[in-house]
Short mmCIF file of C-alpha atoms and ligand atoms in Angstrom, two decimals:
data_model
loop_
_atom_site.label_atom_id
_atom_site.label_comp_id
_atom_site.label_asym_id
_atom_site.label_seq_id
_atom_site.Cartn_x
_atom_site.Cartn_y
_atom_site.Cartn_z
CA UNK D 1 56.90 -52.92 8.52
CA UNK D 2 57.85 -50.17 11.19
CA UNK D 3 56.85 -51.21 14.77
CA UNK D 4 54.97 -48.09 15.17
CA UNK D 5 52.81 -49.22 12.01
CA UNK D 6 52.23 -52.43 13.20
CA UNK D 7 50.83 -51.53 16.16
CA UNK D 8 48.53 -49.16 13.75
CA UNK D 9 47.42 -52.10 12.23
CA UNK D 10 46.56 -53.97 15.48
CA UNK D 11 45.07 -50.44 16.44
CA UNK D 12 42.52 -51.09 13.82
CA UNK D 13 41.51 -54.89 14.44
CA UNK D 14 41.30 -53.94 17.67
CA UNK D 15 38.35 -50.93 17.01
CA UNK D 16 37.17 -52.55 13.75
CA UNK D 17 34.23 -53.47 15.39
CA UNK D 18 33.07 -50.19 16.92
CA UNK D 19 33.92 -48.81 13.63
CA UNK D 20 31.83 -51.00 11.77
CA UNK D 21 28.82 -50.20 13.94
CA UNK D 22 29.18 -46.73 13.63
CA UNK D 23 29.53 -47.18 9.99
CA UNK D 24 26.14 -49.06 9.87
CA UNK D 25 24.45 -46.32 12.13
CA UNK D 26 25.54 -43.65 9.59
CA UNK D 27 24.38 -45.80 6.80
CA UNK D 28 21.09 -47.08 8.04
CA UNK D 29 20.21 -43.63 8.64
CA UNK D 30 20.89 -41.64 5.59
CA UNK D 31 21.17 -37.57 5.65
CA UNK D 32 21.08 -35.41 2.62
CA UNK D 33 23.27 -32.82 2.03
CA UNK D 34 24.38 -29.95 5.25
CA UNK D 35 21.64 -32.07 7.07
CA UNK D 36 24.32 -34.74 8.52
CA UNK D 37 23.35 -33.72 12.02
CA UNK D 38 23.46 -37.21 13.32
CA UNK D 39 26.51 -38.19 11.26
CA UNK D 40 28.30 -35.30 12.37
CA UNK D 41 27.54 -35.72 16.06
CA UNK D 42 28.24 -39.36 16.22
CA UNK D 43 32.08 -38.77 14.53
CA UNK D 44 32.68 -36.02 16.71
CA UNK D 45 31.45 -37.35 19.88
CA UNK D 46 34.08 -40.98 18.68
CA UNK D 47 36.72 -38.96 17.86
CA UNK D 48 35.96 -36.97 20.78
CA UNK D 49 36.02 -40.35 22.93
CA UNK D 50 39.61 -41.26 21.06
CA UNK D 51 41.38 -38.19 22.45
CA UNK D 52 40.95 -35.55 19.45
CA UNK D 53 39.91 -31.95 20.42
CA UNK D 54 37.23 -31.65 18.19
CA UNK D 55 35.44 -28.79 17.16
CA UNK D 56 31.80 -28.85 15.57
CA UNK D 57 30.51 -26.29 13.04
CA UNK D 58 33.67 -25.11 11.63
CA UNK D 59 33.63 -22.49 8.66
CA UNK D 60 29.80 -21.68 9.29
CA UNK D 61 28.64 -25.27 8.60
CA UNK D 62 26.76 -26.99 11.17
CA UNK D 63 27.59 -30.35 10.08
CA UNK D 64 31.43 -29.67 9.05
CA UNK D 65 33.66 -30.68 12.07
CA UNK D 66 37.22 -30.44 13.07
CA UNK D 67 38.97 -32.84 15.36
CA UNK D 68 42.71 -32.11 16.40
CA UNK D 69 45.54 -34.07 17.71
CA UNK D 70 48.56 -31.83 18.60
CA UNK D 71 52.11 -33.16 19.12
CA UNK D 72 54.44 -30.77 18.61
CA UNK D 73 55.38 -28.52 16.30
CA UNK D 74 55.75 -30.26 12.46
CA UNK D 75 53.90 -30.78 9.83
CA UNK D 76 49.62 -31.06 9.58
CA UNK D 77 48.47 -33.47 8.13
CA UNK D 78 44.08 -33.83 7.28
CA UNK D 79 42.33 -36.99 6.55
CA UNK D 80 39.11 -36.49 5.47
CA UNK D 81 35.50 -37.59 5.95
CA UNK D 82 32.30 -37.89 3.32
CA UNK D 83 28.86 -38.50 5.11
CA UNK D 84 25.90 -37.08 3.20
CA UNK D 85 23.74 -39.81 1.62
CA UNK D 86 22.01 -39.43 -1.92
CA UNK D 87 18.09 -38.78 -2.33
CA UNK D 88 15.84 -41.69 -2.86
CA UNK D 89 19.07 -44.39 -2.86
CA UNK D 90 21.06 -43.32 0.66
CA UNK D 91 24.32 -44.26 1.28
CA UNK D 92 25.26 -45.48 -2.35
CA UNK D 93 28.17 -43.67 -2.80
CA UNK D 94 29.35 -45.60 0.54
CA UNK D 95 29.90 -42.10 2.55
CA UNK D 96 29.40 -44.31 5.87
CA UNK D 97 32.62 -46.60 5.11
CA UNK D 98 34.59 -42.78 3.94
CA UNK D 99 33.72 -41.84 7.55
CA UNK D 100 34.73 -44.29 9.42
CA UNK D 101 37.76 -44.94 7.40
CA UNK D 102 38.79 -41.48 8.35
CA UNK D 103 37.44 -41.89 11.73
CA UNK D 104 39.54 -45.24 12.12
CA UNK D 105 42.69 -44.08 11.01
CA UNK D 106 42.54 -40.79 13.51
CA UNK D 107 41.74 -43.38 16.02
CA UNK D 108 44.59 -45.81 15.24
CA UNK D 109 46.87 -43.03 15.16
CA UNK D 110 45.85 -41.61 18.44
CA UNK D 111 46.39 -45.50 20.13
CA UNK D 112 50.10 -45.00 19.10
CA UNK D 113 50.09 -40.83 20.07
CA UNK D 114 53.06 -41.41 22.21
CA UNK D 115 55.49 -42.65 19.59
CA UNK D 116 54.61 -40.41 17.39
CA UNK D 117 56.75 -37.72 15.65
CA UNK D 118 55.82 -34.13 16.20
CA UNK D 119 52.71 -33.04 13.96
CA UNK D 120 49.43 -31.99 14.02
CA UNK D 121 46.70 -34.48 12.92
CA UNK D 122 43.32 -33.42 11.83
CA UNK D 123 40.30 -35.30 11.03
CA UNK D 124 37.98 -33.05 9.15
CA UNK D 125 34.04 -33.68 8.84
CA UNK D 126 33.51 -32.48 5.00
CA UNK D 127 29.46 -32.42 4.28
CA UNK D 128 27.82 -32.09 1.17
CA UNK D 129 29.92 -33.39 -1.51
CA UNK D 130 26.63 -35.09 -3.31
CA UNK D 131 25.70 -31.54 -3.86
CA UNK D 132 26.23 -28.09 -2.20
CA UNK D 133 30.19 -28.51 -2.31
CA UNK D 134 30.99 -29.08 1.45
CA UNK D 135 34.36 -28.72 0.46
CA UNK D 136 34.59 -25.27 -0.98
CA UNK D 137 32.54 -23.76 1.89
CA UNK D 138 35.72 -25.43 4.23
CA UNK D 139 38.29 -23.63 1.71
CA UNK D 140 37.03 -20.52 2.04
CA UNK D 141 36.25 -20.74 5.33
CA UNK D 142 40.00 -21.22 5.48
CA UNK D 143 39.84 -24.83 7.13
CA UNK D 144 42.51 -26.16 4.84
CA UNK D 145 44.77 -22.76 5.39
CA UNK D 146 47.13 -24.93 8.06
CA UNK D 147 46.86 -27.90 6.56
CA UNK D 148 50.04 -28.91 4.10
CA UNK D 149 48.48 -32.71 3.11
CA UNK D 150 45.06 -33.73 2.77
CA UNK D 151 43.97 -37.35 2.10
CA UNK D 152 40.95 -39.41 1.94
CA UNK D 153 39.48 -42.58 0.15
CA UNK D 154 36.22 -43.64 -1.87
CA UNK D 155 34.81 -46.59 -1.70
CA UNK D 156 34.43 -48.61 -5.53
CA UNK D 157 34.31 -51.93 -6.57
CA UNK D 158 38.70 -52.01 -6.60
CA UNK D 159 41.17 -50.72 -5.31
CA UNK D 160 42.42 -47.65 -7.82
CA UNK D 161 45.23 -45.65 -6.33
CA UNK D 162 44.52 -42.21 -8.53
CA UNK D 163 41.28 -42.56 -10.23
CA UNK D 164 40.51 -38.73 -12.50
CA UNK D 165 38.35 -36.48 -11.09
CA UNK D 166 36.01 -34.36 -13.72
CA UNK D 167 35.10 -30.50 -13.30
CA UNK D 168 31.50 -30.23 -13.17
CA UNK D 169 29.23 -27.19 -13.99
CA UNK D 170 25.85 -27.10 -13.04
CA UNK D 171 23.46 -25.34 -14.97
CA UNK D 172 19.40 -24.68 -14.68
CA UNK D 173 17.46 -23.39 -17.80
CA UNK D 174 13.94 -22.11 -16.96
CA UNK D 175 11.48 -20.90 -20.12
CA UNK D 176 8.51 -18.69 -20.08
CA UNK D 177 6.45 -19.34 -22.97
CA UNK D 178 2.37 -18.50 -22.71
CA UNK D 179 -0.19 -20.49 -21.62
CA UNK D 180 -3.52 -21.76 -23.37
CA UNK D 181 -6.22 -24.35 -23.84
CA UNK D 182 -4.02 -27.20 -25.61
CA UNK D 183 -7.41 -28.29 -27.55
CA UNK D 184 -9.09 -25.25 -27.48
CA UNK D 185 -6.70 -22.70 -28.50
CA UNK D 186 -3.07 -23.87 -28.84
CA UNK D 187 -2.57 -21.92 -31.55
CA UNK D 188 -2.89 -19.17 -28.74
CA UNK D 189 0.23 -20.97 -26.90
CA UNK D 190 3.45 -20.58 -26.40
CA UNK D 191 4.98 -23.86 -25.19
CA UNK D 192 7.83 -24.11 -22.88
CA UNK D 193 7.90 -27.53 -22.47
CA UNK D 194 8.93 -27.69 -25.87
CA UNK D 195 11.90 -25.99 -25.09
CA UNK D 196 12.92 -27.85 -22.50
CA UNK D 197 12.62 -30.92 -25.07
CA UNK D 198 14.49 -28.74 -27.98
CA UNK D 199 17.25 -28.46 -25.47
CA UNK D 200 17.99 -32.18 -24.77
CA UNK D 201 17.64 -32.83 -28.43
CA UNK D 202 20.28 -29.92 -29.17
CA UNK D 203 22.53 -31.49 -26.13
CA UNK D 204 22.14 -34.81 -27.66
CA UNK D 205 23.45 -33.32 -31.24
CA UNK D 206 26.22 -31.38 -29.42
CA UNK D 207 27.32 -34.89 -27.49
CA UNK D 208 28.35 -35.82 -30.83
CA UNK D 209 30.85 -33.14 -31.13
CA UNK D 210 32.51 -33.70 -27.82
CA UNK D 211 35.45 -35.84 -26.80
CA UNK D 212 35.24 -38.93 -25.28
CA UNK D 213 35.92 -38.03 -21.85
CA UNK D 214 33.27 -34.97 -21.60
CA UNK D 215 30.17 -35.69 -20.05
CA UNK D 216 26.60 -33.82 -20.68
CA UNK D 217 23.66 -34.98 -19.06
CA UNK D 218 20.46 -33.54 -17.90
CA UNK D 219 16.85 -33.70 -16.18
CA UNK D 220 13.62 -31.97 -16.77
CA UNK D 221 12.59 -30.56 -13.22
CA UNK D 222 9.28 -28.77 -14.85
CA UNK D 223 7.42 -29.83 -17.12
CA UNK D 224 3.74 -28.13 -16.93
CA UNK D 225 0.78 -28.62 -14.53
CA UNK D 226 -1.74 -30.36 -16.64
CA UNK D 227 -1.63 -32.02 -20.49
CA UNK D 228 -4.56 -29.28 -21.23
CA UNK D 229 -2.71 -26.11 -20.24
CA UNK D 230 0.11 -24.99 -23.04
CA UNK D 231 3.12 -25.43 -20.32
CA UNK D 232 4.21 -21.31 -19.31
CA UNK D 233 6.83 -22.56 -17.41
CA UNK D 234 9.22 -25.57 -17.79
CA UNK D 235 12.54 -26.33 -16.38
CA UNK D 236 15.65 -28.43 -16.75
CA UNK D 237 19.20 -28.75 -14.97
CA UNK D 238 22.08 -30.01 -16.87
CA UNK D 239 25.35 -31.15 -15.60
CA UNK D 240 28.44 -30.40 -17.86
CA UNK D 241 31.80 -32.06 -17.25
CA UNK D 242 35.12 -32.18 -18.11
CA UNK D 243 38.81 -33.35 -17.50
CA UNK D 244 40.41 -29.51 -17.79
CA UNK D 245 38.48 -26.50 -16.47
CA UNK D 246 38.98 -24.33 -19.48
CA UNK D 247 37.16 -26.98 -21.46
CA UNK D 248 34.68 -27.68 -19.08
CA UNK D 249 33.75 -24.03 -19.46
CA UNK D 250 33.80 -24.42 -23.49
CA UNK D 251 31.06 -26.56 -23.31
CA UNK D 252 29.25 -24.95 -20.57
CA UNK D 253 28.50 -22.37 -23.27
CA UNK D 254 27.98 -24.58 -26.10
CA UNK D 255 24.94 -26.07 -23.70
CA UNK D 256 23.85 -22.71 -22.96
CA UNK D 257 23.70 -22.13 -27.00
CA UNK D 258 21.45 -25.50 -26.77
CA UNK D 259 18.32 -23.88 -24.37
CA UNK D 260 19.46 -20.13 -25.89
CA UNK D 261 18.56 -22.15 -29.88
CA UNK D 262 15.33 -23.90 -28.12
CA UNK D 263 14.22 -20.38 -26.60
CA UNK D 264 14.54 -18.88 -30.47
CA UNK D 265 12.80 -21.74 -31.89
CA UNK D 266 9.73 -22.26 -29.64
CA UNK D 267 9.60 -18.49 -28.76
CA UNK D 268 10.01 -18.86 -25.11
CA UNK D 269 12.06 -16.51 -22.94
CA UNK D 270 14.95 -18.08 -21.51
CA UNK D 271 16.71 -17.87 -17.71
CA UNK D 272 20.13 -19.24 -17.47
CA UNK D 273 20.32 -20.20 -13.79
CA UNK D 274 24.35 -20.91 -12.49
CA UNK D 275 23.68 -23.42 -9.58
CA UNK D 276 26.29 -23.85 -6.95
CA UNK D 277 30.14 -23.43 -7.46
CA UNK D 278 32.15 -25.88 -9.70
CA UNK D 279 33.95 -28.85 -8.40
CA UNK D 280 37.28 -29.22 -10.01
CA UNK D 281 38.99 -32.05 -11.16
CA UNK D 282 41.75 -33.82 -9.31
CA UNK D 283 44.90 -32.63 -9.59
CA UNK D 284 47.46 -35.79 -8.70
CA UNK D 285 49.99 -36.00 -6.65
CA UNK D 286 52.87 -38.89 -7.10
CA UNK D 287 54.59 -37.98 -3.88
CA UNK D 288 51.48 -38.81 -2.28
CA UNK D 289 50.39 -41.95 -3.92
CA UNK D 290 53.50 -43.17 -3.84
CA UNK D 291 53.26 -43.72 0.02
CA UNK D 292 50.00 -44.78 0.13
CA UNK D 293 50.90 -47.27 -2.43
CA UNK D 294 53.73 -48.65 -0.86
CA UNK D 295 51.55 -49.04 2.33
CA UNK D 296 48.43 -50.48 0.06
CA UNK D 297 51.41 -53.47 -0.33
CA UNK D 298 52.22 -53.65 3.07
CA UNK D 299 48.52 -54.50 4.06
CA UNK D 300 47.90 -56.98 1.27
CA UNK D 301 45.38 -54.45 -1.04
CA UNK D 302 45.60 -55.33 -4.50
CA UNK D 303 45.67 -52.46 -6.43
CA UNK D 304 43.79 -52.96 -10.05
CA UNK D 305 44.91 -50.57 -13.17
CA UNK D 306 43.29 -46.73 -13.35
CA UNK D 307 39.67 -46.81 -15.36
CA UNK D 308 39.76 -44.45 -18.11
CA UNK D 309 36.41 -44.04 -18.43
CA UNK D 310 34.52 -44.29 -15.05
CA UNK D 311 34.75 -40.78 -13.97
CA UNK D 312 33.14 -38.84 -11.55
CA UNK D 313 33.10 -35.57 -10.06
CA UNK D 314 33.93 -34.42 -6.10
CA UNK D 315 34.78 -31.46 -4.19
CA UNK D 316 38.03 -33.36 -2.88
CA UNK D 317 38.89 -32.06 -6.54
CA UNK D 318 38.83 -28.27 -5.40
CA UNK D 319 40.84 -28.90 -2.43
CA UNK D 320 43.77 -30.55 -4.41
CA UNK D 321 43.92 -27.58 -6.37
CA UNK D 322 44.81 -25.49 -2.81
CA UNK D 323 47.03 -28.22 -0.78
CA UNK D 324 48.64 -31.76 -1.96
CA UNK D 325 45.51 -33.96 -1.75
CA UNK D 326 44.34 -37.39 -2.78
CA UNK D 327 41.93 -39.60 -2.72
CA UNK D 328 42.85 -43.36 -3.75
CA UNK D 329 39.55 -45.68 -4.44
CA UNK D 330 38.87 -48.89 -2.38
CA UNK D 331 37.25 -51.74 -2.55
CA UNK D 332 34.00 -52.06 -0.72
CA UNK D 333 32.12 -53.94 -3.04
CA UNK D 334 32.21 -56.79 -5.68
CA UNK D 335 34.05 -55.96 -8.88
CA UNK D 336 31.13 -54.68 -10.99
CA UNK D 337 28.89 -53.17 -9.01
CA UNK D 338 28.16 -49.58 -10.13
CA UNK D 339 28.26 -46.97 -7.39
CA UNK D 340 25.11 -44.70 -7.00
CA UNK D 341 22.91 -48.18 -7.28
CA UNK D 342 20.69 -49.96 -4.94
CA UNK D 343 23.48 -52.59 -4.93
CA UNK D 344 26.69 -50.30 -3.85
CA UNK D 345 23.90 -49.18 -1.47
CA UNK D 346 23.36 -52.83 0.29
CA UNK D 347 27.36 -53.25 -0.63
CA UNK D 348 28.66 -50.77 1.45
CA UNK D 349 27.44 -52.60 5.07
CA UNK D 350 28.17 -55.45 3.85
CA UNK D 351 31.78 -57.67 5.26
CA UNK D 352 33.54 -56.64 1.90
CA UNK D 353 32.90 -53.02 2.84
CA UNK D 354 34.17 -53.95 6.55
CA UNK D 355 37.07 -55.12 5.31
CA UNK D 356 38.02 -51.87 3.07
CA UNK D 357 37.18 -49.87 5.74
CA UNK D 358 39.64 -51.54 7.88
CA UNK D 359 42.10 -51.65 5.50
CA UNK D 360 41.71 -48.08 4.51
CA UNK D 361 41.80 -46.89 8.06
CA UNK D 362 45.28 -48.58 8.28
CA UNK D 363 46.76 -47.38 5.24
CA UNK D 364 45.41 -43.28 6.07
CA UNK D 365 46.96 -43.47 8.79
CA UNK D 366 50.22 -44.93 7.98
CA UNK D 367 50.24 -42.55 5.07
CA UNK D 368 50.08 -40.03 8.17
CA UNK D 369 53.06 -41.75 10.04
CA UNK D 370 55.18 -41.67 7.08
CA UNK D 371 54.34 -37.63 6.33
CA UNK D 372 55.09 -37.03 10.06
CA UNK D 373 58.30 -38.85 10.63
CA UNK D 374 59.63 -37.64 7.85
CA UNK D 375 58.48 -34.12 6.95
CA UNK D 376 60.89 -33.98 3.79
CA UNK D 377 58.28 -36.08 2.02
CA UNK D 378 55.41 -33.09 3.11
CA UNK D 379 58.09 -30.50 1.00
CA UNK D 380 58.80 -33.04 -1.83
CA UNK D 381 54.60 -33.32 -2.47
CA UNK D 382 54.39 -29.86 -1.64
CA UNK D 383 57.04 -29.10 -4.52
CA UNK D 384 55.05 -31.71 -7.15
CA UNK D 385 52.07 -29.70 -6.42
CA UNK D 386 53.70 -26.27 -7.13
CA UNK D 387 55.77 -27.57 -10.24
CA UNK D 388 52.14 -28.76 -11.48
CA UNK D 389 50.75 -25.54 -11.37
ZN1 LIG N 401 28.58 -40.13 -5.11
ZN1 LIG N 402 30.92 -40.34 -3.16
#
């Protein structure tokens, strides 16, 4: 291992513990979606504290940051950082330990600043990837317009190097039917709760038609206001996703088809309702994973084989489709454990989650050193990513 990336290493140990606190403060006090106010403020005010220039509110979103670290003129590289929390369960998804990952690792590298190469380093505060695509708001906001590399981890229950990202669609069906006595005069009805029920028994048909690695799955957000009243209105969201985008948007109409069939059948008017902008899927980048691999190794993270069938969905997904970009899963919790449970939740404070946190911090940012000193390696992934087009 390079000097420069051992002292990276020691960089870590040495802050782990101010790292991990932080990491339980963002956990033990979970924030929804573009309300990360506290998150926000606490990683701006550390990196702030590390030597970054960091600048809050970027793009229009309160709770999007962007902390700098300038040494001359060469590549830019961005490492990334997740902090919303999910309703009802909080942090598990394990934003806290993405965070302070990325918060470590712009740390670290700022403890060796002065043998670094020439580069720009940017630690970018990314809300609202649960929901409300964080992400996208950043691209167009042109965050990621200077940036040639982006890079950030998930926490999982092993270490993954490229795990496949799904495009989602989100879609919300409202039906009007007519409403009545449901004793008195339901003939008089018209019930759009039945609609809502037609649909997820139309989905469930259509599931049966759809490869393996497409996902359709929905909840009823209205259901009526009292068993005696013929439900008037009723409401469900469905998510549809996919590995490709142009079948992801096959089947986006096929589910519309589903509530447009229920309308027809229950005589019910129907309101397609497009809810927030797609995420993409991952596009992958070799060049990339290839360095983070070999500095996995160097660390001692022992990287298990890619899951074909655990996938998920994130706006990291539309931002590899603009720049080079990954996002390698860690280990934060014991082999097993699902994420988005009550146990990934009390998993991700817990001293397995320490230690990937650690451990991801020091292989971000010697992912960084190895982009920076050698800038040919920026090109070569920026090459894989055009040839991929
Ligand atoms: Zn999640
Ligand atoms: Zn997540």
């Amino acid at each position: 291992m390079s000097t420069v990336k051992a002292l990276i290493g020691q960089a870590v140990d040495r802050l782990a513990d101010d790292l991990e606190a932080l990491s339980r403060k963002i956990h033990d006090h979970p924030e929804l979606a573009y309300q990360e106010v506290q998150a926000a403020a606490w990683l701006a005010d550390y990196l702030t504290g590390q030597g970054f220039a960091v600048e809050r509110g970027v793009a229009g979103v309160d709770t999007a940051f962007r902390a700098t670290m300038d040494t001359g003129s060469g590549p830019t590289i961005a490492i990334l950082c997740e902090y919303d929390a999910l309703p009802a369960i909080g942090h598990a998804c394990g934003h806290n330990i993405i965070a302070t990952a990325g918060a470590g690792a712009g740390a670290a590298l700022a403890a060796v600043r002065d043998t670094l190469p020439a580069g720009r380093i940017q630690v970018i505060g990314t809300p609202a990837e649960e929901g409300g695509g964080g992400k996208i708001k950043l691209i167009q906001g042109g965050i990621f317009e200077g940036v040639d590399v982006a890079m950030m981890i998930h926490g999982f229950d092993r270490w993954i190097l490229h795990q496949d990202l799904l495009g989602i669609v989100r879609v919300g069906f409202e039906f009007t039917g007519k409403a009545a006595h449901a004793s008195a005069d339901p003939w008089e009805g018209v019930n759009a709760l039945d609609a809502v029920i037609q649909t997820f028994n139309n989905v469930s048909m259509l599931r049966q038609q759809v490869r393996p690695d497409a996902r359709i799955h929905g909840i009823v957000t209205q259901g009526g206001a009292a068993p005696n009243i013929i439900p008037e209105i009723a409401a469900c969201t469905f998510y549809v996703r996919a590995p490709r985008l142009d079948d992801m948007w096959d089947l986006h109409r096929r589910v519309i088809a589903c509530a447009e069939g229920a309308a027809r059948a229950t005589g019910c008017t129907l309101r397609v309702i497009d809810l927030e902008a797609p995420y993409e899927p991952l596009k992958r980048n070799n060049t990339l994973l290839g360095l983070f691999r070999a500095n996995m190794a160097a660390i001692g993270a022992m990287e298990s084989p890619p899951l074909a069938d655990r996938m998920g969905s994130s706006d990291i997904g539309n931002v590899s489709q603009v720049i080079p970009a990954i996002q390698p899963m860690v280990q934060i919790a014991p082999h097993g454990t699902p994420i988005h449970s009550r146990a990934f939740e009390a998993a991700a404070v817990a001293p397995l989650a320490r230690r990937g946190m650690c451990q991801s911090a020091k292989t971000l940012a010697m992912t960084t050193y190895d982009l920076l000193a050698d800038p040919g390696l920026v090109k070569k992934a920026r090459a894989e990513f055009e040839a991929a087009k």
